Short mmCIF file of C-alpha atoms in Angstrom, two decimals:
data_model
loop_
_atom_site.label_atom_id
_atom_site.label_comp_id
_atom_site.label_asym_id
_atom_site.label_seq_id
_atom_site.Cartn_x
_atom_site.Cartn_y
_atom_site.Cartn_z
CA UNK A 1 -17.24 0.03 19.09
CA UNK A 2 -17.90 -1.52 15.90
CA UNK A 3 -15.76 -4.15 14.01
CA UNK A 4 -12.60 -5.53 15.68
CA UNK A 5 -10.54 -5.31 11.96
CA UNK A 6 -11.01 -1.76 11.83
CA UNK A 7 -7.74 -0.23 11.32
CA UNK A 8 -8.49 2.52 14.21
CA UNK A 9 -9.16 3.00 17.22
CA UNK A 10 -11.66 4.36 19.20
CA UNK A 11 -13.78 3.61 16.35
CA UNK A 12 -17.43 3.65 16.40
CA UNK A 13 -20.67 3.31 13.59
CA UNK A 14 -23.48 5.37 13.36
CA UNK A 15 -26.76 3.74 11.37
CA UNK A 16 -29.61 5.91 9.95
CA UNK A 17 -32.47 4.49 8.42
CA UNK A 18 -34.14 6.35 5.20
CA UNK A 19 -35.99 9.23 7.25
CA UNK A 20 -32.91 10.26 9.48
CA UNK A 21 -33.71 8.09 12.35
CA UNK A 22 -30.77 7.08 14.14
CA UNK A 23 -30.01 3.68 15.95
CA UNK A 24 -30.31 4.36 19.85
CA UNK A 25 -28.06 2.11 21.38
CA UNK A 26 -24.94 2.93 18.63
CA UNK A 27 -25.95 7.02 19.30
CA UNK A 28 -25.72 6.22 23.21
CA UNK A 29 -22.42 4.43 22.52
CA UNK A 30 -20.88 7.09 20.80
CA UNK A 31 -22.33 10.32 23.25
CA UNK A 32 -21.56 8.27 26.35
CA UNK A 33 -17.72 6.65 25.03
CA UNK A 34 -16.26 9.90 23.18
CA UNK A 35 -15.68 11.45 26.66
CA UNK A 36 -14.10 8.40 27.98
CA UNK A 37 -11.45 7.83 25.02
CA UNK A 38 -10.36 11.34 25.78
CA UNK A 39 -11.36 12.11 22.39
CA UNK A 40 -10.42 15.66 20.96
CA UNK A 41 -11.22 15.26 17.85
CA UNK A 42 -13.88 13.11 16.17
CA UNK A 43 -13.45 12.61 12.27
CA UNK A 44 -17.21 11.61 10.29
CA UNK A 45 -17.27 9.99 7.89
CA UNK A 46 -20.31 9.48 5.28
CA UNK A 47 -19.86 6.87 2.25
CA UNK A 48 -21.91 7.78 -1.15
CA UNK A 49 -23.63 5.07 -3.23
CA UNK A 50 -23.39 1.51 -0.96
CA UNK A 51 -25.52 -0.81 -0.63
CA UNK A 52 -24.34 -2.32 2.65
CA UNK A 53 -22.69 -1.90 5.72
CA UNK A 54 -19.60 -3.95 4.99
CA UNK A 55 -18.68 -1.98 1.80
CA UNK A 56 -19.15 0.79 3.95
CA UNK A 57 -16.86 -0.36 6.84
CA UNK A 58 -14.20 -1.54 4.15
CA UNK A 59 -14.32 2.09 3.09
CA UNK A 60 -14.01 3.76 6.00
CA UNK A 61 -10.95 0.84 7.46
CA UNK A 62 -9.00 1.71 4.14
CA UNK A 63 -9.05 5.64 4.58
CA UNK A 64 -8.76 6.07 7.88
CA UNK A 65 -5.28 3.62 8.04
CA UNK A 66 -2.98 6.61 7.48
CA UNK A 67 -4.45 8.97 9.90
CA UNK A 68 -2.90 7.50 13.26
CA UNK A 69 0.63 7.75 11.58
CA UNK A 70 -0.16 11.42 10.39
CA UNK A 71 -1.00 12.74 13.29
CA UNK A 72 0.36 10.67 15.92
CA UNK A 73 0.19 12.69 18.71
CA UNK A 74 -3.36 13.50 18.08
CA UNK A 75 -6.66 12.08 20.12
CA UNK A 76 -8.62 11.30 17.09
CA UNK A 77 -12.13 9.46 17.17
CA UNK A 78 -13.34 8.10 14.40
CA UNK A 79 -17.60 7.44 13.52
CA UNK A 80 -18.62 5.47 10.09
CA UNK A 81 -21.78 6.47 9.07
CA UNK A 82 -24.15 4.09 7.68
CA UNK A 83 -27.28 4.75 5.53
CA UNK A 84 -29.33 3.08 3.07
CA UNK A 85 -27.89 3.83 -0.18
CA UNK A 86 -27.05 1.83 -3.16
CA UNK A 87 -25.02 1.61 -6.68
CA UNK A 88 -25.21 -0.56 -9.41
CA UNK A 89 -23.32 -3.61 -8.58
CA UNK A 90 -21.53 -3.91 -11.31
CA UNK A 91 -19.45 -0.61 -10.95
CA UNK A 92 -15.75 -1.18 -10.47
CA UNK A 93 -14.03 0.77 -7.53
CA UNK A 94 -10.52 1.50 -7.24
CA UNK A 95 -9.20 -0.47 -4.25
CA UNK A 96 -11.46 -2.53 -3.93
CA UNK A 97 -11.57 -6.50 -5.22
CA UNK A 98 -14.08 -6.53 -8.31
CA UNK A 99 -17.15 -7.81 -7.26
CA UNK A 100 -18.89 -10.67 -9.58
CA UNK A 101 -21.02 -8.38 -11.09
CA UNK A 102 -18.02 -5.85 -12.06
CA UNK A 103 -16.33 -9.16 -13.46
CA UNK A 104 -19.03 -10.23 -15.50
CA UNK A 105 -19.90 -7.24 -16.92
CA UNK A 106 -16.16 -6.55 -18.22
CA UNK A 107 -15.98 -9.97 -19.80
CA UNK A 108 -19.38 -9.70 -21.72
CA UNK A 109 -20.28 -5.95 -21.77
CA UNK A 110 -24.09 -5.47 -21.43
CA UNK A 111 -26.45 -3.51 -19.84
CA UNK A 112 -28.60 -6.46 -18.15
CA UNK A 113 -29.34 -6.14 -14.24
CA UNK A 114 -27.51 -8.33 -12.10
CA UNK A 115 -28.92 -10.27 -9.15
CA UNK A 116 -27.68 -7.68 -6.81
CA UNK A 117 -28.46 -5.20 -8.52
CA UNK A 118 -32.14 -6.02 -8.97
CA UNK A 119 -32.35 -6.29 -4.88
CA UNK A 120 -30.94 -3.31 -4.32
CA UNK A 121 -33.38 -1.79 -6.71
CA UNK A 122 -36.09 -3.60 -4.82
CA UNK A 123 -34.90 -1.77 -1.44
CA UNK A 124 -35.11 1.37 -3.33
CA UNK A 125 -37.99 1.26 -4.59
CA UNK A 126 -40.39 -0.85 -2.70
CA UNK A 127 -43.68 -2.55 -4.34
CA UNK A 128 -42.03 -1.77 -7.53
CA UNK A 129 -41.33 -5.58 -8.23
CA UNK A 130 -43.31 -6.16 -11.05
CA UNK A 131 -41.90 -2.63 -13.24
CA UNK A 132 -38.42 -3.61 -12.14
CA UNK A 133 -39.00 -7.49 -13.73
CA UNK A 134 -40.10 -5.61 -16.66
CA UNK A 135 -37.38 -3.36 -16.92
CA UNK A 136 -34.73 -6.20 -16.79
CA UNK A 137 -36.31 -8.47 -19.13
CA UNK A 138 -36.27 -4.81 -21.68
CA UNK A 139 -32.80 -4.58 -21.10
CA UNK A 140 -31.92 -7.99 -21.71
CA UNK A 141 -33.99 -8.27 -24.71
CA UNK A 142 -33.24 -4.92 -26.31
CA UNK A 143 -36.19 -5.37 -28.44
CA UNK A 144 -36.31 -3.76 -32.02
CA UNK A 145 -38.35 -0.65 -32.86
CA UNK A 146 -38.01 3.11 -32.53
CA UNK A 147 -40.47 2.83 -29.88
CA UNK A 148 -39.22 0.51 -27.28
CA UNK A 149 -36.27 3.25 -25.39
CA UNK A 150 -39.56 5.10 -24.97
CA UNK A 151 -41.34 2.66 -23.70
CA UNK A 152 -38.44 1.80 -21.06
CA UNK A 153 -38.73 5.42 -20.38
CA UNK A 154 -42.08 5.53 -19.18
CA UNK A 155 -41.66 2.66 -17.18
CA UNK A 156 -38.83 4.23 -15.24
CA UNK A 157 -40.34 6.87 -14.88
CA UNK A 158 -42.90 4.78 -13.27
CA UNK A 159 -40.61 4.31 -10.63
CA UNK A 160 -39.54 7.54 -9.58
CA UNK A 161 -43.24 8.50 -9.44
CA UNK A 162 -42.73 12.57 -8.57
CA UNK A 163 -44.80 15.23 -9.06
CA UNK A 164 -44.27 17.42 -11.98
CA UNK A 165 -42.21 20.33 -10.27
CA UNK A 166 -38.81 21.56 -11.31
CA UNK A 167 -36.56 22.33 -8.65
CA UNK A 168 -32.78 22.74 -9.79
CA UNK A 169 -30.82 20.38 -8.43
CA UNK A 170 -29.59 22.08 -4.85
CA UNK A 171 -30.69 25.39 -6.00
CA UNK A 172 -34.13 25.24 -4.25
CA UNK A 173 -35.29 22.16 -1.89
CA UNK A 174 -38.67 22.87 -3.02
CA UNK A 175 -40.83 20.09 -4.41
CA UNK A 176 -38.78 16.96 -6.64
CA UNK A 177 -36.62 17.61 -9.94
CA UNK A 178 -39.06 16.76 -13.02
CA UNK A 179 -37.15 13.09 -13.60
CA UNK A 180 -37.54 12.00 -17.23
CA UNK A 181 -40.30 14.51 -18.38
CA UNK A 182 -39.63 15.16 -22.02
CA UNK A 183 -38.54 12.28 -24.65
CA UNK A 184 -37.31 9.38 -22.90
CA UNK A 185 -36.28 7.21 -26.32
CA UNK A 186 -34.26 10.65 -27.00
CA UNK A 187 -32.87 10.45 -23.62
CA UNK A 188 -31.74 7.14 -23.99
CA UNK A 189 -30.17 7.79 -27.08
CA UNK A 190 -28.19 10.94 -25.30
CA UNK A 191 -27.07 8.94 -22.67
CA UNK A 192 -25.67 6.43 -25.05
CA UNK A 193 -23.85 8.63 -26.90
CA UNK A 194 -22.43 10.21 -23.40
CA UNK A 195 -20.79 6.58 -22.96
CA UNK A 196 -19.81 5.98 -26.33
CA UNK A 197 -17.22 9.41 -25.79
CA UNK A 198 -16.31 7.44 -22.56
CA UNK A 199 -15.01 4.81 -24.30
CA UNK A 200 -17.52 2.78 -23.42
CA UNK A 201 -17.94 -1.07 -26.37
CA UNK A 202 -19.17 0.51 -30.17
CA UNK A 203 -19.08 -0.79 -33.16
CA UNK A 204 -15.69 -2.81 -33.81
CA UNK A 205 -15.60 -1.42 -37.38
CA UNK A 206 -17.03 1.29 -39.52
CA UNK A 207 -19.54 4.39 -38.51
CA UNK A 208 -22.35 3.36 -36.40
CA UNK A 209 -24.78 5.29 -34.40
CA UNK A 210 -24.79 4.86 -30.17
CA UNK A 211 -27.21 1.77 -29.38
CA UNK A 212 -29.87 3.79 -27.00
CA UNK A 213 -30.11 0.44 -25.08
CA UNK A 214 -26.64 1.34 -24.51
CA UNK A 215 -27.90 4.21 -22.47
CA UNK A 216 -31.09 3.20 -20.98
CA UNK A 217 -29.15 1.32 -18.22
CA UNK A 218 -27.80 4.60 -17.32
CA UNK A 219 -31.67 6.26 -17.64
CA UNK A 220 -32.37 3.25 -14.58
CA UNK A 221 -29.43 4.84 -12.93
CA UNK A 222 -30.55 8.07 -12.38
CA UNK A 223 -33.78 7.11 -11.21
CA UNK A 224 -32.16 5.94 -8.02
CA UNK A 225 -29.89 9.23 -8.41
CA UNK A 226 -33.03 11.07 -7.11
CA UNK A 227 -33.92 8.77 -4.77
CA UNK A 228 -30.41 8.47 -3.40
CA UNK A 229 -30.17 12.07 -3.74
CA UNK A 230 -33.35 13.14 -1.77
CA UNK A 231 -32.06 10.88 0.80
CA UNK A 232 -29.02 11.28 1.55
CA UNK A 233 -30.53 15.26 2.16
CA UNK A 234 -32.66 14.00 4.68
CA UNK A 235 -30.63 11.47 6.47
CA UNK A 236 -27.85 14.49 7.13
CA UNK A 237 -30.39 17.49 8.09
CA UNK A 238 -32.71 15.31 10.14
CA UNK A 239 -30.20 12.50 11.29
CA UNK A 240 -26.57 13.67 11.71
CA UNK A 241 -26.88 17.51 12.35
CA UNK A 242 -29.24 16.75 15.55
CA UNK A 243 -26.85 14.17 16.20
CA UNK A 244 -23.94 16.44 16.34
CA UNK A 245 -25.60 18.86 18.54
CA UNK A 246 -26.52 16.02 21.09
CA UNK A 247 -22.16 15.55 21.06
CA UNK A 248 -21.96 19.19 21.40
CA UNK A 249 -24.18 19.10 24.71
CA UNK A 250 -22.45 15.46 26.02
CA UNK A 251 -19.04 16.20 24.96
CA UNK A 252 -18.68 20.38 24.60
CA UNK A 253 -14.67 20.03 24.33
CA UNK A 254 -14.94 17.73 21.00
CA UNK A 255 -13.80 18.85 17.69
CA UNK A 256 -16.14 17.57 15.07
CA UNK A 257 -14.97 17.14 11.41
CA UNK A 258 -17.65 15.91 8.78
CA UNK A 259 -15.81 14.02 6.12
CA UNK A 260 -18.75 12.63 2.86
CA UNK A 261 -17.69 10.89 -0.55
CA UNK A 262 -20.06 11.66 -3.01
CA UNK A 263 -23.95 11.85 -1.73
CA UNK A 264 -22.29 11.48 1.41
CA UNK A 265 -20.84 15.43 0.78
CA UNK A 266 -24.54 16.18 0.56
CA UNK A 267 -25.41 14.85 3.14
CA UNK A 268 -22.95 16.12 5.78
CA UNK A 269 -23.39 19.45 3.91
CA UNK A 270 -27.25 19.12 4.94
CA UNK A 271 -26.46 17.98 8.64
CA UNK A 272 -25.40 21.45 8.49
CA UNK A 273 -28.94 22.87 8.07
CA UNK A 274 -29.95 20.31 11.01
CA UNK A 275 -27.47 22.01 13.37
CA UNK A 276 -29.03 22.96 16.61
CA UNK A 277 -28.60 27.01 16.87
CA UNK A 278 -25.86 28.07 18.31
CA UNK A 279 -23.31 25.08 18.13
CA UNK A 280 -19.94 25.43 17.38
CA UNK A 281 -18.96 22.03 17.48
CA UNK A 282 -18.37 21.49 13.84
CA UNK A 283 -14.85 22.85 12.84
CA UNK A 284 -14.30 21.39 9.33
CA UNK A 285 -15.81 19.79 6.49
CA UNK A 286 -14.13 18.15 3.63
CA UNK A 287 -16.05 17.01 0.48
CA UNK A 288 -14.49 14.31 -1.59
CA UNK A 289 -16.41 14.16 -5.30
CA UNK A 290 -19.52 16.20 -3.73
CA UNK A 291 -22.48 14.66 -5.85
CA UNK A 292 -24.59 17.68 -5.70
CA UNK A 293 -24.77 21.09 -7.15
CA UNK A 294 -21.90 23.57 -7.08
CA UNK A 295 -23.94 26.51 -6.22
CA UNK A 296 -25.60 24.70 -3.20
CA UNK A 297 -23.81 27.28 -0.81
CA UNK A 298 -24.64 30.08 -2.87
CA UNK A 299 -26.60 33.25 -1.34
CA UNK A 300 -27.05 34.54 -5.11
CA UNK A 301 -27.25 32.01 -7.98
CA UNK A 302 -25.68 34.04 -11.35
CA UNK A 303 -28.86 35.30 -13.56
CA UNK A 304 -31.39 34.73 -10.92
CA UNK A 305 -30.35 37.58 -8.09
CA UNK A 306 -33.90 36.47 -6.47
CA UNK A 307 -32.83 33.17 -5.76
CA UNK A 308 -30.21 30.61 -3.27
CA UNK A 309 -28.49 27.47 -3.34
CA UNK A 310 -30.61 24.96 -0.79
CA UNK A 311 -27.46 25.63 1.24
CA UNK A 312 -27.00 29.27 1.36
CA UNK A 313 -24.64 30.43 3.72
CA UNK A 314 -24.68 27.03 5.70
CA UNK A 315 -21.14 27.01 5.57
CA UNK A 316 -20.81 29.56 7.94
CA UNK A 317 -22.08 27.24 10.60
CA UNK A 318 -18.73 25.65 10.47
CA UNK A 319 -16.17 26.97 12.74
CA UNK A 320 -13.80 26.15 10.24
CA UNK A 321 -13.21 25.79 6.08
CA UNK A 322 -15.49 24.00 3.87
CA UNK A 323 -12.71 22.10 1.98
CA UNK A 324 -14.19 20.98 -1.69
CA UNK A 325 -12.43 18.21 -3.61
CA UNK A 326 -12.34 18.09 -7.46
CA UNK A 327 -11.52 15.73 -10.23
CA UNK A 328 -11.68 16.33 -13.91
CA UNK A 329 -11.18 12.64 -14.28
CA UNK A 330 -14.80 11.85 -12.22
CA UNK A 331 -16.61 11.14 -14.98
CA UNK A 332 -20.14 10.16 -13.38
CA UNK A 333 -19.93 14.40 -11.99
CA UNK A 334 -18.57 15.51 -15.12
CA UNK A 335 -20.99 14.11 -17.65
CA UNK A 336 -23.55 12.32 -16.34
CA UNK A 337 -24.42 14.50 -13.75
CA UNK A 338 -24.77 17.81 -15.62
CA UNK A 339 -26.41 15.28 -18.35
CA UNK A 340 -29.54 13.95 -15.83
CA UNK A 341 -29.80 17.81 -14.16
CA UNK A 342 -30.12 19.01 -17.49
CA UNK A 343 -33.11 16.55 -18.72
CA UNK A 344 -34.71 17.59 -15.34
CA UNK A 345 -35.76 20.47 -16.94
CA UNK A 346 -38.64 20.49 -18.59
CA UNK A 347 -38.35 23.97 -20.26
CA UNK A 348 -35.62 22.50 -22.80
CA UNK A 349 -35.31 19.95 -25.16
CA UNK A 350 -32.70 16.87 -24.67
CA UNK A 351 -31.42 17.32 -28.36
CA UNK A 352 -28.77 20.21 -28.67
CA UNK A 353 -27.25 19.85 -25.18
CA UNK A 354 -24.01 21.36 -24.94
CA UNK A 355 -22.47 19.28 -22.22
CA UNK A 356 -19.29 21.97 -22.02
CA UNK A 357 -21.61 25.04 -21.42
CA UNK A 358 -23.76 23.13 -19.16
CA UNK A 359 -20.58 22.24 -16.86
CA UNK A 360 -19.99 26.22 -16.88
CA UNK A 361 -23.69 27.33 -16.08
CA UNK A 362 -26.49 25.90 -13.88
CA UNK A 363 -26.00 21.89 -14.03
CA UNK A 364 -22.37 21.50 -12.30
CA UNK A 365 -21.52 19.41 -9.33
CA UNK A 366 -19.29 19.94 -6.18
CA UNK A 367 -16.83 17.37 -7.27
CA UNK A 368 -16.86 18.53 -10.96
CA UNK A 369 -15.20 21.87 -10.21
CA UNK A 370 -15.82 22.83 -6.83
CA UNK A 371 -18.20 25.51 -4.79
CA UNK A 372 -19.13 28.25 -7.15
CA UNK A 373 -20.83 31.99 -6.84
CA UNK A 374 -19.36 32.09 -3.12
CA UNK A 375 -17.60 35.30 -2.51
CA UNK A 376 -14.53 35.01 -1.13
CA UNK A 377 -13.90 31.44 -2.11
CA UNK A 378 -9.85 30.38 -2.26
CA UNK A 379 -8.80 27.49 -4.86
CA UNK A 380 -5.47 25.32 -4.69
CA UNK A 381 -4.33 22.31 -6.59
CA UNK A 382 -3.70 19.13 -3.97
CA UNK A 383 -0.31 20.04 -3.74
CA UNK A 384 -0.74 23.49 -2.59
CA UNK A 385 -3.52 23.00 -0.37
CA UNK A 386 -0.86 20.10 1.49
CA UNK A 387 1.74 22.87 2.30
CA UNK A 388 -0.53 24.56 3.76
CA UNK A 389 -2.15 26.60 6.18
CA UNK A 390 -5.59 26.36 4.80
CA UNK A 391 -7.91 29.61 5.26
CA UNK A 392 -9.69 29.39 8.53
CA UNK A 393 -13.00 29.65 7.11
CA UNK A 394 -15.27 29.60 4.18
CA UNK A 395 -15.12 28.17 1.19
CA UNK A 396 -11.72 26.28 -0.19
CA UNK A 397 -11.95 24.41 -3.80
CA UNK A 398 -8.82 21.47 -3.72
CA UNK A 399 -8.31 20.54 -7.86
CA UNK A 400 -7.52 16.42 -6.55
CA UNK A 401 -6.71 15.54 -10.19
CA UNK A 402 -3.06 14.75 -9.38
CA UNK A 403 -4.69 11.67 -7.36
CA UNK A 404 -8.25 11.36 -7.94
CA UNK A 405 -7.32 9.79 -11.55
CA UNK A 406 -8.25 5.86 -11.54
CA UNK A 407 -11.89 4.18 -12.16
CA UNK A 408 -13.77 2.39 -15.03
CA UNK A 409 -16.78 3.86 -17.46
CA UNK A 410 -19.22 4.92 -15.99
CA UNK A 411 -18.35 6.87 -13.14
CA UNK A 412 -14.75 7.19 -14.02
CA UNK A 413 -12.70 8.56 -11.08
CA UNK A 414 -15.49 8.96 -9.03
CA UNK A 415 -14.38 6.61 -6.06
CA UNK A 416 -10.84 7.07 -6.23
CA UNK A 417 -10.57 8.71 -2.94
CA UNK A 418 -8.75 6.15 -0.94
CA UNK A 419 -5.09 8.35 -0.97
CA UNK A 420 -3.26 9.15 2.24
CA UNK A 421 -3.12 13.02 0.68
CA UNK A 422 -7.18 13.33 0.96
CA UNK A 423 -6.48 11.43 4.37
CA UNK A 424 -3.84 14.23 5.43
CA UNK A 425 -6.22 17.04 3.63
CA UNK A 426 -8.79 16.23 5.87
CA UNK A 427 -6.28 16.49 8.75
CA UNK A 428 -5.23 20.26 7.45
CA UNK A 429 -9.10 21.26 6.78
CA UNK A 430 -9.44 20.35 10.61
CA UNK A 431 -5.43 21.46 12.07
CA UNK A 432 -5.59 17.97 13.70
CA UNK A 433 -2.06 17.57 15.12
#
């Protein structure tokens, strides 16, 4: 077991590299141990955007704390799942001390790259050195002329390197989303004026138009948003769902309950589609700020009869509900997301975008306003969803707003999740004790 300051116990870590592949000796651990704990049921846990195990860890020490005194008479397990991910380093996070990077870029807003930043960039997107150095020094500089955003466009989009294929978001897993296809400088300028209505530095005085170099930080961002994206997709259908089924043949009496924050929703949501057939073993999941699309379970997208969410029907491989939290205050799934799936396609134009009817149509996310065009699906506010019983199965939207509430620009609320009711939600999604 992993980490002697973890605030549970058993407790155990799971580490995946970037094509699903597991760590032998920690899976061993876990399939051999579970048994031996007497564990009944075994909460998993996937983190979103980290860039390293101890964030991670910290994460999983902080939410987890409450459980034991929830459910006291329960034999809970508990596996942290680790996976190469990152975020910009400068990001504040509720609960958590602000790292040097957060400081800094509070007490001299900018969008320059930090140190950390810049290697985690590196891990992202190896070989890529040399575009990276000149993406920093553009962003530092912010040099004059119409041109320039563009020119930082192309240069991302250097990076991302996909083929040009359109694939909406979760709606088809066919081919990579068109990244940056149209006008980047125009991009740049959209993203800018996304933050700006965040409250994110202007002007001090008089009219001014958004700075694009205000937004092409956030164009960098969402390169790795595909990246992250694809992986986390492949780390859960090709990592944790074979995983799971191993349990399910070493341990048949366990309870499994996948647990993911962000591209960690997506990618227990795709260990799912990497379910052995014919196990059982997974009896909830719970989705805290799900960073992919809100029609990912859907059999029928609205408008297009002819075509399925990546994850249709997938959540009736859980024995269970499929528990979906939401936050009008997570402002990285409420504008930016809708914002990048929306450039993505290269059918439309970046000018005109009408963030509100986006957010209603094709570009929403999980954690924006829950599963959508799923028949049958039930939706509660937090408090509701507390008193309980939650349906048995399918689909269960939880409105979180009444805690999911805190974070800076510009994810917002994003990774507020660390409340003992999401703690205790999870335990009702599951009827642990």
């Amino acid at each position: 077991m992993a980490d002697p300051g973890m605030s549970v116990t058993p407790y155990w870590e799971l580490t995946f590299d970037a094509d699903g592949d597991v760590d032998g000796p920690e899976r061993d651990r876990v399939l051999t141990q579970v048994a031996d704990h007497g564990v009944r049921d075994l909460i998993v846990f996937a983190h979103g955007w980290n860039n390293d195990r101890s964030g991670a860890t910290a994460l999983y020490r902080a939410f987890f704390a409450p459980v034991p005194g929830l459910a006291p008479r329960a034999r809970i397990g508990y596996v942290g799942v680790i996976w190469p991910s990152m975020r910009f380093c400068d990001e504040p996070i509720p609960d958590f001390p602000r790292s040097v990077a957060a400081a800094a870029a509070q007490a001299v807003p900018g969008p320059a790259l930090d140190k950390d930043t810049r290697r985690a960039l590196l891990d992202v997107f190896p070989g890529r050195a040399t575009v990276l150095d000149q993406l920093a020094r553009m962003l530092d500089e912010q040099p004059a002329g119409e041109e320039r955003p563009a020119e930082f466009g192309r240069l991302v989009r250097l990076l991302v390197d996909t083929p040009r294929t359109v694939a909406a978001d979760d709606t088809s897993d066919e081919g990579e989303p068109l990244a940056f296809g149209g006008d980047a400088g125009a991009a740049c300028a959209e993203f800018a004026e996304a933050l700006a209505g965040l409250g994110a530095p202007r002007e001090p005085a008089g009219f001014a138009l958004p700075n694009p170099w205000d937004g092409a930080k956030e164009l960098l961002r969402q390169a790795t948003y595909y990246a992250m994206k694809k992986r986390a997709g492949t780390v859960g259908e090709r990592g944790l769902g074979p995983f799971v089924g191993r349990l399910a043949a070493a341990a048949p009496e366990v309870r499994v309950h996948l647990v993911g924050h962000s591209f960690g929703g997506r990618l227990v949501s795709f260990a799912l589609r990497g379910l052995p057939g014919g196990v059982r073993a997974v009896k909830s999941v719970t989705l805290l700020q799900g960073a992919f699309s809100h029609y990912a379970f859907a059999a029928r997208l609205p408008g297009a009869a002819d075509s399925a969410g990546a994850l249709a029907d997938r959540q009736k491989r859980i024995d269970g509900p499929l528990v979906c939290c939401y936050s009008r205050f997570d402002a990285a799934l409420g504008t930016f997301y809708p914002l990048a799936s929306r450039m993505s396609d290269d059918d439309r134009s970046v000018a005109g975008f009408d963030l509100g009817r986006a957010l209603g149509a094709r570009w929403g996310a999980m954690g924006h306003d829950g599963a959508q065009a799923v028949p049958g699906t039930v939706a509660h506010d937090l408090a509701a969803a507390l008193r309980g019983p939650l349906p048995a199965s399918g689909c269960v939207n939880v409105d979180a707003a009444a805690v999911v509430r805190r974070g800076g620009g510009p994810a917002g609320a994003h990774s507020d999740i660390l409340h003992p009711e999401l703690a205790r939600l999870v335990l009702a999604a599951g009827r642990i004790g």
